[in-house]
């Protein structure tokens, strides 16, 4: 991954192409840097082994830290949306599903788990899995923020019934988001086929060969990508 | 250990509020925000339970067939048999003692306030130092834990000059309450009833009421909150399985893909 390698006696060069802008990467890492400590300070209320950290003064600190980081977690997409509403809208559009996504989902298990190089329907800059992750992030962000703010400022102002609902919603959202995070972390850090993903998020670039295989619709454009996909499928079946 | 309970005979209460004073004195509670008396249009004072007021006499003005009268209700924690506050407390500051008393350990409390929101009677109160930082402490009646631990009765029971308050084994209190209800019935109190024998796992605070519970502003059929049940018994255990399962699943997937992929072919 240093850009150069030796294969079958000849030198090949990785051609790097830009994938994520600086701001996109910044947002990604702010989100990461807020999400992880938010989960950590929340889990002390959940896991019995961490109970001592939830009690007394330690618990008050946990709650304070949780709130401080929550400000960052809430502010980051809002500031982005205010400064760049058009780009935020484009992201949401990029995360929206199309009918090709079904084909990806059907093959995903055999590709990502069993490592079979079947023809995968061509993908845009975000593949179906990343879209699901992106959409889940938007939905869970909204649920976290609404339920969190009501618990933070609404205690005694809203009805007890609503407050109870918010506690349950915050919990469920945490469970869902944490499961998504675990899969996301695994794919980015440990999955051998996805080596380029972490590079892209760190340095903003990806290898052209990787892009051609994993993000053909973005690399070639939708029409050409479809032609190549059909050709590959025909080849595979012969 | 036999379950303990307080029996409150509201037919005898004169609203002298000696119990309020005894509670503050024994538990070293301050006047807090009501140190300045405010006119709320009623003789009752203070107007509600607060972090520094664990018991108080609630006044209900109502028109009986005999004309205007007051109903007095000694408010405070019910020490529920199925205490939602204990179940949702993430710090174990709230505890159910073997004899049924629900106690609070302030040193363990982190101020989350779940108890105040899940209690079906809205009893625990939060002393909030700051809404922004969330610094707070929950408090409520503990049946004078330091007294009752040592075989004494709660300070309010000890002080009540009208002898409307009793403390002892719960079955004895129930029997005494039922007897009192019968006596009052023969004296013409048609609606008299014993409150708290069965609801929410059986309350540790039993009332002899001379009117229907609703007339006093008590819920006729209080319920253990469904949300607490869902949260504690369904969502939290399932969540642990889901999170653990995801970790395990990705690990197994990693083992499989490591065998199936030759890194040299990956571009
Ligand atoms: S009345 Fe409220 S605070 Fe008291 S034991 Fe029942 S649930 Fe807990």
Short mmCIF file of C-alpha atoms and ligand atoms in Angstrom, two decimals:
data_model
loop_
_atom_site.label_atom_id
_atom_site.label_comp_id
_atom_site.label_asym_id
_atom_site.label_seq_id
_atom_site.Cartn_x
_atom_site.Cartn_y
_atom_site.Cartn_z
CA UNK A 1 0.00 0.00 0.00
CA UNK A 2 3.00 2.25 -0.29
CA UNK A 3 2.08 2.94 -3.89
CA UNK A 4 4.53 0.54 -5.40
CA UNK A 5 4.84 -3.20 -5.52
CA UNK A 6 6.49 -5.93 -7.42
CA UNK A 7 4.43 -8.53 -9.19
CA UNK A 8 5.37 -11.26 -11.67
CA UNK A 9 8.67 -9.60 -12.37
CA UNK A 10 7.40 -6.19 -13.41
CA UNK A 11 6.85 -3.05 -11.42
CA UNK A 12 3.32 -1.71 -11.25
CA UNK A 13 2.31 1.63 -9.98
CA UNK A 14 -0.91 2.36 -8.08
CA UNK A 15 -2.74 5.25 -9.69
CA UNK A 16 -4.34 7.32 -6.91
CA UNK A 17 -7.50 9.25 -7.67
CA UNK A 18 -9.36 11.62 -5.34
CA UNK A 19 -12.43 10.18 -3.59
CA UNK A 20 -13.35 12.20 -0.50
CA UNK A 21 -12.93 15.93 0.00
CA UNK A 22 -11.12 17.34 3.01
CA UNK A 23 -14.39 18.48 4.58
CA UNK A 24 -15.97 15.06 4.12
CA UNK A 25 -13.07 13.41 5.87
CA UNK A 26 -13.07 16.01 8.63
CA UNK A 27 -16.77 15.39 9.26
CA UNK A 28 -16.22 11.65 9.27
CA UNK A 29 -13.50 11.84 11.89
CA UNK A 30 -15.30 14.38 14.08
CA UNK A 31 -18.27 12.05 14.02
CA UNK A 32 -16.03 9.11 14.96
CA UNK A 33 -14.28 11.06 17.68
CA UNK A 34 -17.61 12.02 19.23
CA UNK A 35 -19.48 8.76 18.71
CA UNK A 36 -16.95 6.52 20.46
CA UNK A 37 -16.73 8.46 23.75
CA UNK A 38 -20.50 8.97 23.69
CA UNK A 39 -21.01 5.22 23.52
CA UNK A 40 -18.35 4.64 26.18
CA UNK A 41 -19.90 7.10 28.64
CA UNK A 42 -23.35 5.69 27.87
CA UNK A 43 -22.38 2.05 28.31
CA UNK A 44 -21.50 2.62 31.98
CA UNK A 45 -25.25 2.84 32.62
CA UNK A 46 -25.85 -0.34 30.67
CA UNK A 47 -23.19 -2.92 31.52
CA UNK A 48 -23.05 -4.23 35.07
CA UNK A 49 -19.27 -4.61 34.93
CA UNK A 50 -18.94 -0.85 34.38
CA UNK A 51 -21.40 0.00 37.17
CA UNK A 52 -18.78 1.54 39.52
CA UNK A 53 -18.15 4.18 36.86
CA UNK A 54 -21.84 5.08 36.82
CA UNK A 55 -22.10 5.60 40.56
CA UNK A 56 -21.77 8.78 42.58
CA UNK A 57 -19.19 11.36 41.53
CA UNK A 58 -17.77 9.16 38.75
CA UNK A 59 -21.28 8.87 37.34
CA UNK A 60 -21.78 12.63 37.50
CA UNK A 61 -18.56 13.06 35.54
CA UNK A 62 -19.65 10.51 32.95
CA UNK A 63 -22.88 12.41 32.48
CA UNK A 64 -21.04 15.70 32.17
CA UNK A 65 -18.57 14.34 29.61
CA UNK A 66 -21.47 12.75 27.72
CA UNK A 67 -23.12 16.15 27.45
CA UNK A 68 -19.97 18.02 26.45
CA UNK A 69 -19.30 15.60 23.60
CA UNK A 70 -22.97 15.56 22.67
CA UNK A 71 -22.61 19.27 21.84
CA UNK A 72 -19.95 18.38 19.26
CA UNK A 73 -22.01 15.44 17.98
CA UNK A 74 -25.07 17.66 17.52
CA UNK A 75 -23.25 20.68 16.16
CA UNK A 76 -21.11 18.96 13.51
CA UNK A 77 -23.82 18.05 10.95
CA UNK A 78 -25.77 21.22 11.77
CA UNK A 79 -22.83 23.51 11.06
CA UNK A 80 -22.16 21.59 7.86
CA UNK A 81 -25.81 21.84 6.84
CA UNK A 82 -25.88 25.57 7.50
CA UNK A 83 -22.63 26.31 5.69
CA UNK A 84 -23.14 23.86 2.83
CA UNK A 85 -26.83 22.97 2.55
CA UNK A 86 -26.46 21.93 -1.09
CA UNK A 87 -23.66 19.47 -0.37
CA UNK A 88 -25.58 17.98 2.55
CA UNK A 89 -28.53 17.45 0.22
CA UNK A 90 -26.22 15.81 -2.32
CA UNK A 91 -25.01 13.40 0.36
CA UNK A 92 -28.54 12.44 1.23
CA UNK A 93 -29.20 11.85 -2.47
CA UNK A 94 -26.00 9.82 -2.74
CA UNK A 95 -27.20 7.64 0.14
CA UNK A 96 -30.61 7.01 -1.46
CA UNK A 97 -31.37 3.54 -2.73
CA UNK A 98 -31.82 2.55 -6.37
CA UNK A 99 -32.99 -0.72 -7.74
CA UNK A 100 -29.42 -1.95 -8.42
CA UNK A 101 -28.92 -2.03 -4.69
CA UNK A 102 -31.01 -5.18 -4.46
CA UNK A 103 -28.54 -7.03 -6.65
CA UNK A 104 -25.68 -5.90 -4.46
CA UNK A 105 -27.48 -7.06 -1.33
CA UNK A 106 -28.12 -10.47 -2.90
CA UNK A 107 -24.43 -10.98 -3.67
CA UNK A 108 -22.97 -9.21 -0.66
CA UNK A 109 -22.74 -12.27 1.57
CA UNK A 110 -20.91 -14.41 -0.92
CA UNK A 111 -18.60 -11.51 -1.87
CA UNK A 112 -17.76 -10.05 1.54
CA UNK A 113 -17.98 -13.15 3.71
CA UNK A 114 -17.07 -16.03 1.44
CA UNK A 115 -14.71 -14.00 -0.72
CA UNK A 116 -16.19 -15.08 -4.06
CA UNK A 117 -15.30 -12.74 -6.91
CA UNK A 118 -18.72 -12.87 -8.60
CA UNK A 119 -19.80 -9.97 -10.71
CA UNK A 120 -21.22 -7.37 -8.33
CA UNK A 121 -23.69 -4.86 -9.76
CA UNK A 122 -21.76 -1.63 -10.38
CA UNK A 123 -21.76 0.84 -7.51
CA UNK A 124 -21.53 4.60 -7.19
CA UNK A 125 -19.10 6.42 -4.91
CA UNK A 126 -20.94 4.76 -2.02
CA UNK A 127 -21.91 1.11 -2.38
CA UNK A 128 -25.19 -0.25 -1.04
CA UNK A 129 -23.70 -1.21 2.31
CA UNK A 130 -22.19 2.24 2.74
CA UNK A 131 -25.53 3.77 1.78
CA UNK A 132 -27.29 1.72 4.43
CA UNK A 133 -24.68 2.83 6.92
CA UNK A 134 -25.05 6.45 5.82
CA UNK A 135 -28.84 6.39 6.05
CA UNK A 136 -28.70 4.61 9.41
CA UNK A 137 -26.33 7.32 10.60
CA UNK A 138 -28.76 10.07 9.61
CA UNK A 139 -31.74 8.32 11.21
CA UNK A 140 -29.91 7.41 14.40
CA UNK A 141 -28.48 10.94 14.63
CA UNK A 142 -32.00 12.38 14.58
CA UNK A 143 -33.25 9.85 17.16
CA UNK A 144 -30.23 10.41 19.40
CA UNK A 145 -30.54 14.18 19.28
CA UNK A 146 -34.31 14.38 19.79
CA UNK A 147 -34.48 11.83 22.60
CA UNK A 148 -31.27 13.12 24.16
CA UNK A 149 -32.33 16.77 24.20
CA UNK A 150 -35.72 15.90 25.69
CA UNK A 151 -34.02 13.91 28.46
CA UNK A 152 -31.49 16.66 29.01
CA UNK A 153 -33.78 19.68 29.14
CA UNK A 154 -37.28 18.22 29.34
CA UNK A 155 -37.16 16.43 32.70
CA UNK A 156 -40.18 17.63 34.64
CA UNK A 157 -41.38 19.73 31.69
CA UNK A 158 -42.57 16.93 29.45
CA UNK A 159 -44.91 14.20 30.71
CA UNK A 160 -43.34 11.22 32.48
CA UNK A 161 -44.76 8.96 29.77
CA UNK A 162 -42.93 10.87 27.02
CA UNK A 163 -39.72 10.89 29.06
CA UNK A 164 -39.95 7.10 29.50
CA UNK A 165 -40.36 6.71 25.74
CA UNK A 166 -37.29 8.85 25.15
CA UNK A 167 -35.19 6.69 27.49
CA UNK A 168 -36.26 3.60 25.58
CA UNK A 169 -35.69 5.25 22.17
CA UNK A 170 -32.21 6.43 23.21
CA UNK A 171 -31.38 2.89 24.32
CA UNK A 172 -32.68 1.21 21.18
CA UNK A 173 -30.88 3.73 18.99
CA UNK A 174 -27.63 3.07 20.84
CA UNK A 175 -27.97 -0.68 20.31
CA UNK A 176 -28.68 -0.25 16.58
CA UNK A 177 -25.92 2.33 16.05
CA UNK A 178 -23.38 0.29 17.96
CA UNK A 179 -24.09 -2.81 15.87
CA UNK A 180 -23.73 -0.75 12.68
CA UNK A 181 -20.50 0.70 14.04
CA UNK A 182 -19.02 -2.73 14.78
CA UNK A 183 -19.67 -3.91 11.22
CA UNK A 184 -18.41 -0.61 9.78
CA UNK A 185 -15.24 -0.80 11.89
CA UNK A 186 -14.61 -4.41 10.86
CA UNK A 187 -15.01 -3.67 7.14
CA UNK A 188 -12.79 -0.61 7.31
CA UNK A 189 -10.02 -2.00 9.48
CA UNK A 190 -9.92 -5.78 9.15
CA UNK A 191 -11.62 -6.85 5.92
CA UNK A 192 -8.95 -7.78 3.34
CA UNK A 193 -10.98 -6.74 0.27
CA UNK A 194 -11.67 -3.29 1.70
CA UNK A 195 -8.12 -2.20 2.26
CA UNK A 196 -8.58 0.98 0.26
CA UNK A 197 -11.52 2.27 2.30
CA UNK A 198 -9.46 3.36 5.29
CA UNK A 199 -6.80 4.87 3.02
CA UNK A 200 -9.51 6.94 1.31
CA UNK A 201 -10.91 8.18 4.59
CA UNK A 202 -7.46 9.14 5.83
CA UNK A 203 -5.88 10.61 2.72
CA UNK A 204 -8.87 11.26 0.49
CA UNK A 205 -7.63 9.12 -2.40
CA UNK A 206 -8.27 5.63 -3.68
CA UNK A 207 -6.57 3.32 -6.14
CA UNK A 208 -7.96 3.47 -9.66
CA UNK A 209 -8.11 -0.35 -9.92
CA UNK A 210 -9.98 -0.49 -6.61
CA UNK A 211 -12.39 2.18 -7.76
CA UNK A 212 -12.98 0.36 -11.06
CA UNK A 213 -13.90 -2.84 -9.24
CA UNK A 214 -15.81 -1.47 -6.25
CA UNK A 215 -17.25 1.81 -7.51
CA UNK A 216 -17.62 1.26 -11.25
CA UNK A 217 -20.62 3.55 -11.66
CA UNK A 218 -18.66 6.39 -10.15
CA UNK A 219 -15.41 5.50 -11.96
CA UNK A 220 -16.74 4.81 -15.46
CA UNK A 221 -20.13 6.51 -15.31
CA UNK A 222 -23.40 4.56 -15.11
CA UNK A 223 -23.67 3.58 -18.79
CA UNK A 224 -20.19 2.21 -19.34
CA UNK A 225 -20.29 0.49 -15.94
CA UNK A 226 -23.46 -1.33 -16.89
CA UNK A 227 -21.95 -2.50 -20.20
CA UNK A 228 -18.86 -3.84 -18.43
CA UNK A 229 -21.03 -5.55 -15.83
CA UNK A 230 -23.15 -7.28 -18.48
CA UNK A 231 -20.00 -8.41 -20.30
CA UNK A 232 -18.49 -9.79 -17.11
CA UNK A 233 -21.68 -11.65 -16.29
CA UNK A 234 -21.70 -13.21 -19.76
CA UNK A 235 -18.07 -14.21 -19.32
CA UNK A 236 -18.70 -15.74 -15.89
CA UNK A 237 -21.56 -17.88 -17.14
CA UNK A 238 -19.47 -19.33 -20.01
CA UNK B 1 -37.90 -11.15 56.87
CA UNK B 2 -41.45 -10.01 57.39
CA UNK B 3 -42.42 -7.09 55.25
CA UNK B 4 -42.91 -3.84 57.15
CA UNK B 5 -45.49 -1.19 56.39
CA UNK B 6 -46.89 2.12 57.57
CA UNK B 7 -50.61 2.35 58.13
CA UNK B 8 -52.09 5.83 57.78
CA UNK B 9 -55.56 6.36 59.14
CA UNK B 10 -56.78 9.44 57.30
CA UNK B 11 -59.99 9.49 59.35
CA UNK B 12 -57.89 10.50 62.35
CA UNK B 13 -55.48 12.97 60.72
CA UNK B 14 -56.04 16.53 61.92
CA UNK B 15 -53.48 18.08 59.56
CA UNK B 16 -51.38 19.35 62.44
CA UNK B 17 -48.38 18.57 60.20
CA UNK B 18 -46.29 17.36 63.09
CA UNK B 19 -45.12 14.57 60.76
CA UNK B 20 -43.76 17.13 58.31
CA UNK B 21 -41.74 18.79 61.05
CA UNK B 22 -40.51 15.51 62.54
CA UNK B 23 -39.42 14.35 59.07
CA UNK B 24 -37.45 17.53 58.43
CA UNK B 25 -35.91 17.47 61.87
CA UNK B 26 -34.86 13.81 61.87
CA UNK B 27 -33.63 13.74 58.28
CA UNK B 28 -31.99 17.18 58.57
CA UNK B 29 -33.91 18.64 55.63
CA UNK B 30 -33.98 22.37 55.03
CA UNK B 31 -36.90 24.62 54.22
CA UNK B 32 -35.37 24.95 50.76
CA UNK B 33 -37.34 26.92 48.20
CA UNK B 34 -40.41 27.15 50.41
CA UNK B 35 -38.63 28.81 53.30
CA UNK B 36 -40.71 31.78 52.20
CA UNK B 37 -44.37 30.90 52.52
CA UNK B 38 -46.41 31.62 49.43
CA UNK B 39 -50.16 31.92 49.22
CA UNK B 40 -51.39 29.25 46.85
CA UNK B 41 -55.04 29.74 47.73
CA UNK B 42 -55.03 26.80 50.11
CA UNK B 43 -54.16 26.12 53.72
CA UNK B 44 -51.82 23.34 52.65
CA UNK B 45 -48.13 24.07 52.96
CA UNK B 46 -45.75 23.33 51.33
CA UNK B 47 -47.63 23.03 48.05
CA UNK B 48 -45.84 19.87 46.90
CA UNK B 49 -43.16 17.33 47.74
CA UNK B 50 -39.64 18.58 47.05
CA UNK B 51 -36.11 17.18 47.42
CA UNK B 52 -36.21 18.61 50.96
CA UNK B 53 -39.82 17.69 51.75
CA UNK B 54 -40.30 13.95 51.83
CA UNK B 55 -43.73 13.97 53.36
CA UNK B 56 -46.52 16.50 53.55
CA UNK B 57 -50.22 16.71 54.20
CA UNK B 58 -52.14 17.30 51.02
CA UNK B 59 -55.42 19.18 51.46
CA UNK B 60 -58.39 18.37 49.26
CA UNK B 61 -61.34 20.70 49.57
CA UNK B 62 -64.56 19.09 48.59
CA UNK B 63 -68.32 19.19 48.96
CA UNK B 64 -69.60 16.18 50.82
CA UNK B 65 -73.27 15.62 51.54
CA UNK B 66 -72.63 17.19 54.93
CA UNK B 67 -71.34 20.29 53.22
CA UNK B 68 -67.78 21.56 52.77
CA UNK B 69 -64.97 19.49 54.25
CA UNK B 70 -61.27 18.87 53.98
CA UNK B 71 -59.65 15.58 53.16
CA UNK B 72 -56.11 15.14 54.44
CA UNK B 73 -53.60 12.85 52.75
CA UNK B 74 -50.12 12.19 54.10
CA UNK B 75 -48.10 12.05 50.88
CA UNK B 76 -44.77 10.27 50.48
CA UNK B 77 -43.08 7.23 48.97
CA UNK B 78 -45.33 4.18 48.83
CA UNK B 79 -42.44 1.69 49.15
CA UNK B 80 -44.01 -0.38 46.35
CA UNK B 81 -43.70 -4.16 46.35
CA UNK B 82 -42.70 -3.90 42.69
CA UNK B 83 -40.64 -0.71 42.81
CA UNK B 84 -40.03 0.66 39.31
CA UNK B 85 -37.62 3.24 40.74
CA UNK B 86 -35.31 0.46 41.97
CA UNK B 87 -35.50 -1.41 38.68
CA UNK B 88 -34.56 1.58 36.51
CA UNK B 89 -31.87 2.97 38.85
CA UNK B 90 -28.56 2.41 37.01
CA UNK B 91 -26.40 3.04 40.10
CA UNK B 92 -28.12 0.84 42.71
CA UNK B 93 -28.53 3.97 44.84
CA UNK B 94 -32.15 2.95 45.25
CA UNK B 95 -32.45 -0.38 46.99
CA UNK B 96 -35.22 -2.69 48.04
CA UNK B 97 -34.44 -3.86 51.56
CA UNK B 98 -35.36 -7.37 52.72
CA UNK B 99 -38.26 -5.98 54.76
CA UNK B 100 -39.64 -4.09 51.76
CA UNK B 101 -38.36 -0.58 52.53
CA UNK B 102 -37.11 1.28 49.44
CA UNK B 103 -34.04 3.23 50.51
CA UNK B 104 -31.76 5.78 48.84
CA UNK B 105 -27.99 5.97 49.12
CA UNK B 106 -27.10 9.54 48.10
CA UNK B 107 -23.38 8.73 47.67
CA UNK B 108 -24.19 6.32 44.85
CA UNK B 109 -26.76 8.54 43.09
CA UNK B 110 -25.45 10.18 39.91
CA UNK B 111 -28.48 12.37 39.36
CA UNK B 112 -29.87 10.71 36.22
CA UNK B 113 -33.43 11.15 37.52
CA UNK B 114 -34.89 8.00 35.98
CA UNK B 115 -36.54 7.15 39.34
CA UNK B 116 -38.43 10.44 39.32
CA UNK B 117 -39.79 9.73 35.84
CA UNK B 118 -40.63 6.02 36.18
CA UNK B 119 -42.31 6.13 39.62
CA UNK B 120 -46.06 5.61 39.09
CA UNK B 121 -46.73 8.09 41.91
CA UNK B 122 -44.16 10.72 40.85
CA UNK B 123 -42.50 10.60 44.27
CA UNK B 124 -38.68 10.87 44.00
CA UNK B 125 -37.55 14.46 43.54
CA UNK B 126 -34.30 15.69 42.06
CA UNK B 127 -32.29 18.43 43.72
CA UNK B 128 -30.85 19.88 40.51
CA UNK B 129 -27.65 21.91 40.89
CA UNK B 130 -27.57 22.69 37.17
CA UNK B 131 -29.72 21.60 34.27
CA UNK B 132 -26.81 22.14 31.89
CA UNK B 133 -24.26 19.88 33.60
CA UNK B 134 -26.94 17.53 34.89
CA UNK B 135 -25.55 17.67 38.41
CA UNK B 136 -28.32 16.45 40.70
CA UNK B 137 -29.30 14.14 43.56
CA UNK B 138 -32.52 12.21 43.99
CA UNK B 139 -34.23 11.89 47.34
CA UNK B 140 -37.42 10.61 48.89
CA UNK B 141 -38.86 9.09 52.07
CA UNK B 142 -36.81 6.10 53.24
CA UNK B 143 -39.04 5.27 56.22
CA UNK B 144 -36.22 6.82 58.27
CA UNK B 145 -33.80 4.04 57.39
CA UNK B 146 -31.44 4.82 60.27
CA UNK B 147 -34.31 4.53 62.77
CA UNK B 148 -36.07 1.51 61.29
CA UNK B 149 -32.76 -0.35 60.83
CA UNK B 150 -32.49 -0.15 64.60
CA UNK B 151 -35.97 -1.32 65.40
CA UNK B 152 -37.48 2.15 65.90
CA UNK B 153 -40.53 3.47 64.07
CA UNK B 154 -40.18 6.26 61.45
CA UNK B 155 -40.04 9.72 63.05
CA UNK B 156 -43.44 10.75 61.66
CA UNK B 157 -45.12 7.73 63.26
CA UNK B 158 -43.39 8.47 66.54
CA UNK B 159 -44.54 12.06 66.60
CA UNK B 160 -48.16 11.88 65.36
CA UNK B 161 -50.29 13.28 68.23
CA UNK B 162 -53.56 12.15 66.61
CA UNK B 163 -52.26 8.57 66.50
CA UNK B 164 -53.18 8.32 62.86
CA UNK B 165 -49.88 6.63 61.95
CA UNK B 166 -48.81 3.07 62.72
CA UNK B 167 -45.69 1.07 61.92
CA UNK B 168 -45.17 -2.69 62.00
CA UNK B 169 -45.35 -5.99 60.13
CA UNK B 170 -47.31 -5.52 56.95
CA UNK B 171 -49.86 -8.28 57.56
CA UNK B 172 -50.63 -6.82 60.99
CA UNK B 173 -51.05 -3.37 59.44
CA UNK B 174 -53.41 -4.79 56.81
CA UNK B 175 -55.46 -6.56 59.47
CA UNK B 176 -55.63 -3.39 61.57
CA UNK B 177 -56.56 -1.34 58.50
CA UNK B 178 -59.36 -3.72 57.55
CA UNK B 179 -60.72 -3.66 61.09
CA UNK B 180 -60.71 0.12 61.08
CA UNK B 181 -62.55 0.15 57.74
CA UNK B 182 -65.28 -2.09 59.23
CA UNK B 183 -65.63 0.13 62.28
CA UNK B 184 -65.91 3.27 60.17
CA UNK B 185 -68.49 1.61 57.93
CA UNK B 186 -70.75 0.98 60.89
CA UNK B 187 -70.39 4.67 61.73
CA UNK B 188 -71.78 5.69 58.37
CA UNK B 189 -68.68 6.24 56.23
CA UNK B 190 -70.06 4.48 53.17
CA UNK B 191 -67.04 4.94 50.86
CA UNK B 192 -64.34 4.03 53.39
CA UNK B 193 -61.62 1.75 51.98
CA UNK B 194 -58.12 0.39 52.55
CA UNK B 195 -55.72 1.61 49.83
CA UNK B 196 -52.58 -0.22 48.77
CA UNK B 197 -53.09 -3.83 49.74
CA UNK B 198 -52.69 -5.29 46.26
CA UNK B 199 -51.63 -2.56 43.79
CA UNK B 200 -48.06 -2.37 42.37
CA UNK B 201 -46.96 -5.48 44.23
CA UNK B 202 -48.63 -4.27 47.41
CA UNK B 203 -47.69 -0.89 48.87
CA UNK B 204 -45.60 -0.39 52.00
CA UNK B 205 -47.78 2.61 52.79
CA UNK B 206 -51.37 1.67 53.49
CA UNK B 207 -54.15 4.21 53.77
CA UNK B 208 -57.53 4.07 55.43
CA UNK B 209 -59.43 6.53 53.24
CA UNK B 210 -62.90 7.82 54.02
CA UNK B 211 -63.61 8.66 50.40
CA UNK B 212 -62.70 7.00 47.09
CA UNK B 213 -58.94 7.19 46.25
CA UNK B 214 -59.69 9.43 43.25
CA UNK B 215 -61.30 12.00 45.54
CA UNK B 216 -57.93 12.31 47.31
CA UNK B 217 -56.14 12.54 43.96
CA UNK B 218 -54.68 9.04 44.28
CA UNK B 219 -54.73 6.80 41.20
CA UNK B 220 -57.50 4.21 41.66
CA UNK B 221 -55.47 1.58 39.83
CA UNK B 222 -51.78 2.55 39.75
CA UNK B 223 -49.67 0.44 37.41
CA UNK B 224 -46.05 -0.58 37.28
CA UNK B 225 -44.98 1.36 34.14
CA UNK B 226 -45.03 -0.78 30.99
CA UNK B 227 -42.03 1.12 29.64
CA UNK B 228 -39.87 0.10 32.60
CA UNK B 229 -40.82 -3.53 31.99
CA UNK B 230 -40.03 -3.29 28.25
CA UNK B 231 -36.77 -1.47 28.84
CA UNK B 232 -35.36 -3.60 31.65
CA UNK B 233 -36.66 -7.05 30.73
CA UNK B 234 -36.78 -6.97 26.93
CA UNK B 235 -34.68 -4.27 25.30
CA UNK B 236 -31.62 -4.39 27.54
CA UNK B 237 -31.10 -8.18 27.47
CA UNK B 238 -31.84 -8.36 23.72
CA UNK B 239 -29.50 -5.44 23.11
CA UNK B 240 -26.66 -7.26 24.83
CA UNK B 241 -27.32 -10.31 22.66
CA UNK B 242 -27.43 -8.14 19.50
CA UNK B 243 -24.16 -6.34 20.30
CA UNK B 244 -22.38 -9.52 21.39
CA UNK B 245 -23.71 -11.34 18.34
CA UNK B 246 -22.43 -8.63 16.00
CA UNK B 247 -18.95 -8.78 17.51
CA UNK B 248 -18.91 -12.56 17.27
CA UNK B 249 -20.39 -12.51 13.75
CA UNK B 250 -17.78 -10.14 12.36
CA UNK B 251 -15.02 -12.17 13.99
CA UNK B 252 -16.24 -15.40 12.40
CA UNK B 253 -16.65 -13.60 9.05
CA UNK B 254 -13.06 -12.44 9.37
CA UNK B 255 -11.82 -15.98 10.00
CA UNK B 256 -13.69 -17.23 6.93
CA UNK B 257 -12.57 -14.49 4.55
CA UNK B 258 -8.97 -14.80 5.70
CA UNK B 259 -8.95 -18.40 4.50
CA UNK B 260 -10.77 -17.71 1.24
CA UNK B 261 -8.84 -14.68 0.00
CA UNK B 262 -5.34 -14.69 -1.33
CA UNK B 263 -3.98 -11.26 -0.50
CA UNK B 264 -1.73 -11.30 -3.59
CA UNK B 265 -4.81 -11.19 -5.81
CA UNK B 266 -6.39 -8.25 -4.07
CA UNK B 267 -6.13 -5.02 -5.96
S1 LIG C 1 -43.75 5.17 45.24
FE1 LIG C 1 -42.28 5.61 43.61
S2 LIG C 1 -40.37 6.03 44.68
FE2 LIG C 1 -41.70 4.97 46.16
S3 LIG C 1 -41.16 2.77 45.91
FE3 LIG C 1 -42.90 3.18 44.53
S4 LIG C 1 -41.87 3.62 42.56
FE4 LIG C 1 -40.30 3.86 44.15
#
